[in-house]
Amino acid sequence: MERLVRITAYCCRFLTNVRAHAEERKIRTRLSLLELQDAEKRWVRAIQADAFPVSKTASGPIPVRAGDPFAALPPFHYVDTKTVKDDTALEPPSSLLPLNGLVFELIVRLAHESELHTGLNQILAALRRRFWVVRGRQAVKRCIRACIIFQKHDARRFCPLMSDLPPERVTSTFPFNRVGLDFAGPLYVKDEQQPAQKAYICLFTCIVTRAVHLEVVFDMTTVRFLAAFR
């Protein structure tokens, strides 16, 4: 959109220089803010004239039917910026834009890139600061779907499906009939008669009921394990 606006601004400057005197022509100066704003307004008026021909040519009130694109707009469209009730509490009304069109897609894409490829609500809020888009949520969704950068950041992670549990896990049986085994530690224990010595926790878990039983062993040898297992 920026490139289109700059090209239009240079074309408008060329037409102005053709009609102006030699001493009034702007040749090597940079584009001013007013020239850029005027070029953008020309494109907005062009797409409005193409999308809303009846409302543009009407000199007075016109009947609004339910199927009209601007039927959902409030009768007085303005934005409150202050709580003080004076003339400075109102901003100029936003420009009404249609849903379709190449220029409109460029405007939405520029807002999407300016907001660093954020989500739907953020882009729609930034767009409505200057324009009021007919069915704007639908238009922004369409722009987001076409943005590869946003799709990469918003993509869902691949989560493989969990396989079925083995029959031993889901078949009803007595507690601790089927168990899982693990060791935790080392820990250091002591009593009044002996100094601190190393110990481990033998953890038995029932794989059906998820019940837990703990045993203390002083090493991880087979003899100590069989003693705890019994």
CSV table of C-alpha atoms in Angstrom, one decimal:
chain,number,residue,atom,x,y,z
A,1,MET,CA,0.0,0.0,0.0
A,2,GLU,CA,2.8,2.4,0.8
A,3,ARG,CA,4.3,1.9,-2.7
A,4,LEU,CA,0.9,2.5,-4.3
A,5,VAL,CA,0.4,5.7,-2.3
A,6,ARG,CA,3.9,7.0,-3.2
A,7,ILE,CA,3.5,6.3,-6.9
A,8,THR,CA,0.1,8.1,-6.8
A,9,ALA,CA,1.6,11.0,-5.0
A,10,TYR,CA,4.3,11.4,-7.6
A,11,CYS,CA,1.7,11.2,-10.4
A,12,CYS,CA,-0.3,13.9,-8.7
A,13,ARG,CA,2.8,16.1,-8.3
A,14,PHE,CA,3.6,15.6,-12.0
A,15,LEU,CA,0.1,16.8,-13.0
A,16,THR,CA,0.4,19.8,-10.6
A,17,ASN,CA,3.8,20.7,-12.1
A,18,VAL,CA,2.5,20.5,-15.6
A,19,ARG,CA,-0.2,23.0,-14.8
A,20,ALA,CA,2.0,25.3,-12.6
A,21,HIS,CA,4.6,27.9,-13.6
A,22,ALA,CA,8.2,26.9,-13.8
A,23,GLU,CA,9.2,28.7,-10.5
A,24,GLU,CA,6.3,26.9,-8.6
A,25,ARG,CA,7.2,23.4,-9.7
A,26,LYS,CA,8.4,20.8,-7.2
A,27,ILE,CA,11.0,18.6,-8.8
A,28,ARG,CA,13.6,17.3,-6.4
A,29,THR,CA,11.9,17.8,-3.1
A,30,ARG,CA,10.7,14.8,-1.1
A,31,LEU,CA,7.1,13.9,-0.8
A,32,SER,CA,5.3,15.8,1.9
A,33,LEU,CA,2.9,14.4,4.4
A,34,LEU,CA,0.0,16.3,2.8
A,35,GLU,CA,0.8,14.8,-0.6
A,36,LEU,CA,0.8,11.3,0.8
A,37,GLN,CA,-2.4,11.9,2.6
A,38,ASP,CA,-4.0,13.3,-0.5
A,39,ALA,CA,-2.9,10.3,-2.6
A,40,GLU,CA,-4.4,7.9,-0.1
A,41,LYS,CA,-7.7,9.9,0.0
A,42,ARG,CA,-7.9,9.6,-3.8
A,43,TRP,CA,-7.8,5.9,-3.6
A,44,VAL,CA,-10.3,5.7,-0.7
A,45,ARG,CA,-12.7,7.9,-2.7
A,46,ALA,CA,-12.2,5.8,-5.8
A,47,ILE,CA,-13.1,2.5,-4.1
A,48,GLN,CA,-16.0,4.2,-2.3
A,49,ALA,CA,-17.4,5.6,-5.5
A,50,ASP,CA,-17.2,2.1,-7.1
A,51,ALA,CA,-18.7,0.2,-4.1
A,52,PHE,CA,-21.3,2.7,-2.9
A,53,PRO,CA,-22.5,4.6,-6.0
A,54,VAL,CA,-26.0,5.4,-4.7
A,55,SER,CA,-24.9,6.8,-1.4
A,56,LYS,CA,-22.2,8.9,-3.0
A,57,THR,CA,-24.5,10.6,-5.5
A,58,ALA,CA,-27.4,11.1,-3.1
A,59,SER,CA,-27.7,14.8,-2.0
A,60,GLY,CA,-30.1,14.0,0.9
A,61,PRO,CA,-31.3,11.2,3.0
A,62,ILE,CA,-31.7,7.8,1.3
A,63,PRO,CA,-33.6,4.7,2.4
A,64,VAL,CA,-31.4,2.0,3.9
A,65,ARG,CA,-32.5,-1.5,3.3
A,66,ALA,CA,-31.5,-4.5,5.4
A,67,GLY,CA,-29.3,-5.9,2.7
A,68,ASP,CA,-27.3,-2.7,2.2
A,69,PRO,CA,-23.6,-3.0,3.2
A,70,PHE,CA,-23.8,-0.1,5.6
A,71,ALA,CA,-27.1,-1.0,7.2
A,72,ALA,CA,-25.4,-2.1,10.4
A,73,LEU,CA,-23.6,1.3,11.0
A,74,PRO,CA,-25.0,3.6,13.6
A,75,PRO,CA,-26.8,6.8,12.4
A,76,PHE,CA,-24.1,9.0,13.9
A,77,HIS,CA,-20.7,7.4,13.6
A,78,TYR,CA,-18.0,9.0,15.8
A,79,VAL,CA,-15.5,8.0,18.4
A,80,ASP,CA,-15.5,9.4,21.9
A,81,THR,CA,-12.0,10.5,22.9
A,82,LYS,CA,-12.7,12.6,26.0
A,83,THR,CA,-15.2,12.8,28.8
A,84,VAL,CA,-15.6,16.6,28.5
A,85,LYS,CA,-18.6,17.6,26.4
A,86,ASP,CA,-17.1,20.1,24.0
A,87,ASP,CA,-16.2,20.3,20.3
A,88,THR,CA,-12.8,18.7,20.9
A,89,ALA,CA,-14.3,15.5,22.3
A,90,LEU,CA,-15.1,14.1,18.8
A,91,GLU,CA,-12.8,12.8,16.2
A,92,PRO,CA,-13.6,12.9,12.5
A,93,PRO,CA,-15.7,10.0,11.3
A,94,SER,CA,-13.8,7.0,9.8
A,95,SER,CA,-13.8,6.4,6.1
A,96,LEU,CA,-16.2,3.7,5.0
A,97,LEU,CA,-14.5,0.9,3.0
A,98,PRO,CA,-16.1,-2.1,1.1
A,99,LEU,CA,-15.2,-5.7,1.8
A,100,ASN,CA,-13.6,-6.5,-1.6
A,101,GLY,CA,-11.1,-4.9,-3.8
A,102,LEU,CA,-7.3,-5.0,-4.4
A,103,VAL,CA,-6.7,-1.6,-2.8
A,104,PHE,CA,-8.7,-2.7,0.3
A,105,GLU,CA,-6.6,-5.8,0.6
A,106,LEU,CA,-3.4,-3.7,0.4
A,107,ILE,CA,-4.8,-1.5,3.3
A,108,VAL,CA,-5.5,-4.6,5.4
A,109,ARG,CA,-2.1,-6.1,4.6
A,110,LEU,CA,-0.4,-2.9,5.6
A,111,ALA,CA,-2.2,-2.8,9.0
A,112,HIS,CA,-1.3,-6.4,9.5
A,113,GLU,CA,2.4,-5.8,8.9
A,114,SER,CA,2.4,-2.6,10.9
A,115,GLU,CA,1.0,-4.5,13.9
A,116,LEU,CA,3.8,-7.1,13.5
A,117,HIS,CA,1.5,-9.9,12.3
A,118,THR,CA,-0.6,-10.0,15.4
A,119,GLY,CA,-4.1,-11.6,15.8
A,120,LEU,CA,-7.5,-10.7,14.6
A,121,ASN,CA,-8.7,-8.3,17.3
A,122,GLN,CA,-5.5,-6.3,17.3
A,123,ILE,CA,-5.5,-5.7,13.5
A,124,LEU,CA,-9.2,-4.9,13.5
A,125,ALA,CA,-8.7,-2.3,16.2
A,126,ALA,CA,-5.7,-0.7,14.4
A,127,LEU,CA,-7.7,-0.7,11.1
A,128,ARG,CA,-10.7,1.0,12.7
A,129,ARG,CA,-8.7,3.9,13.9
A,130,ARG,CA,-8.8,5.3,10.4
A,131,PHE,CA,-11.3,3.2,8.4
A,132,TRP,CA,-14.6,1.5,9.0
A,133,VAL,CA,-14.7,-1.7,7.0
A,134,VAL,CA,-18.0,-3.4,6.1
A,135,ARG,CA,-17.8,-6.8,7.7
A,136,GLY,CA,-14.3,-6.0,8.7
A,137,ARG,CA,-13.8,-9.1,10.9
A,138,GLN,CA,-14.4,-11.3,7.8
A,139,ALA,CA,-11.9,-9.3,5.8
A,140,VAL,CA,-9.2,-9.5,8.4
A,141,LYS,CA,-9.6,-13.2,8.8
A,142,ARG,CA,-9.1,-13.6,5.1
A,143,CYS,CA,-5.9,-11.6,5.3
A,144,ILE,CA,-4.6,-13.6,8.2
A,145,ARG,CA,-5.1,-16.9,6.5
A,146,ALA,CA,-3.0,-15.6,3.5
A,147,CYS,CA,-0.1,-14.5,5.7
A,148,ILE,CA,2.6,-17.2,5.9
A,149,ILE,CA,4.4,-15.5,8.8
A,150,PHE,CA,1.3,-15.4,11.0
A,151,GLN,CA,0.5,-19.0,10.2
A,152,LYS,CA,4.0,-20.1,11.3
A,153,HIS,CA,3.6,-18.3,14.6
A,154,ASP,CA,0.0,-19.4,15.2
A,155,ALA,CA,0.4,-23.0,14.0
A,156,ARG,CA,-0.6,-25.8,16.4
A,157,ARG,CA,2.0,-28.1,17.7
A,158,PHE,CA,2.0,-31.6,16.4
A,159,CYS,CA,0.6,-33.9,19.2
A,160,PRO,CA,0.7,-37.6,18.3
A,161,LEU,CA,-2.1,-39.7,19.5
A,162,MET,CA,-1.5,-41.8,22.6
A,163,SER,CA,-1.4,-45.5,21.9
A,164,ASP,CA,-3.8,-47.8,23.7
A,165,LEU,CA,-2.9,-48.9,27.2
A,166,PRO,CA,-1.8,-52.5,27.6
A,167,PRO,CA,-4.4,-55.0,28.9
A,168,GLU,CA,-2.5,-55.2,32.3
A,169,ARG,CA,-3.3,-51.6,32.9
A,170,VAL,CA,-7.0,-51.7,32.3
A,171,THR,CA,-8.0,-55.2,33.6
A,172,SER,CA,-9.5,-55.2,37.1
A,173,THR,CA,-7.5,-57.2,39.7
A,174,PHE,CA,-6.4,-57.1,43.3
A,175,PRO,CA,-4.2,-54.2,44.4
A,176,PHE,CA,-0.5,-54.7,43.9
A,177,ASN,CA,-1.1,-57.8,41.8
A,178,ARG,CA,0.7,-56.0,39.0
A,179,VAL,CA,3.2,-53.3,40.1
A,180,GLY,CA,5.8,-51.0,38.8
A,181,LEU,CA,9.1,-50.6,40.6
A,182,ASP,CA,11.5,-47.6,41.1
A,183,PHE,CA,14.1,-46.4,43.6
A,184,ALA,CA,14.5,-42.9,45.0
A,185,GLY,CA,17.5,-41.5,46.8
A,186,PRO,CA,20.0,-41.6,48.2
A,187,LEU,CA,18.8,-40.3,51.6
A,188,TYR,CA,20.7,-40.1,54.9
A,189,VAL,CA,19.0,-41.4,58.0
A,190,LYS,CA,20.3,-41.7,61.6
A,191,ASP,CA,19.1,-42.6,65.0
A,192,GLU,CA,20.3,-42.1,68.5
A,193,GLN,CA,22.7,-45.1,68.5
A,194,GLN,CA,24.1,-45.1,64.9
A,195,PRO,CA,25.6,-42.3,62.8
A,196,ALA,CA,24.0,-41.1,59.6
A,197,GLN,CA,24.0,-43.7,56.9
A,198,LYS,CA,22.8,-43.9,53.3
A,199,ALA,CA,19.4,-45.3,52.5
A,200,TYR,CA,17.1,-45.6,49.5
A,201,ILE,CA,13.3,-45.6,49.0
A,202,CYS,CA,11.9,-48.6,47.1
A,203,LEU,CA,8.7,-47.4,45.4
A,204,PHE,CA,6.0,-50.0,44.5
A,205,THR,CA,3.1,-48.6,42.4
A,206,CYS,CA,0.0,-50.6,41.4
A,207,ILE,CA,-0.4,-50.1,37.7
A,208,VAL,CA,-4.2,-50.7,37.9
A,209,THR,CA,-5.3,-48.7,41.0
A,210,ARG,CA,-2.3,-46.4,41.1
A,211,ALA,CA,-1.8,-47.2,44.8
A,212,VAL,CA,1.7,-46.5,46.2
A,213,HIS,CA,3.7,-48.4,48.8
A,214,LEU,CA,7.1,-47.3,50.1
A,215,GLU,CA,9.9,-49.3,51.7
A,216,VAL,CA,13.3,-48.1,53.1
A,217,VAL,CA,16.4,-50.1,52.0
A,218,PHE,CA,20.0,-49.4,52.9
A,219,ASP,CA,21.4,-50.4,49.5
A,220,MET,CA,20.2,-51.5,46.1
A,221,THR,CA,21.4,-55.1,46.2
A,222,THR,CA,19.2,-58.1,45.3
A,223,VAL,CA,19.1,-59.3,48.9
A,224,ARG,CA,17.7,-55.9,50.1
A,225,PHE,CA,15.2,-55.7,47.3
A,226,LEU,CA,13.9,-59.2,48.0
A,227,ALA,CA,13.5,-58.4,51.6
A,228,ALA,CA,11.5,-55.3,50.8
A,229,PHE,CA,9.5,-57.2,48.2
A,230,ARG,CA,8.4,-59.8,50.6
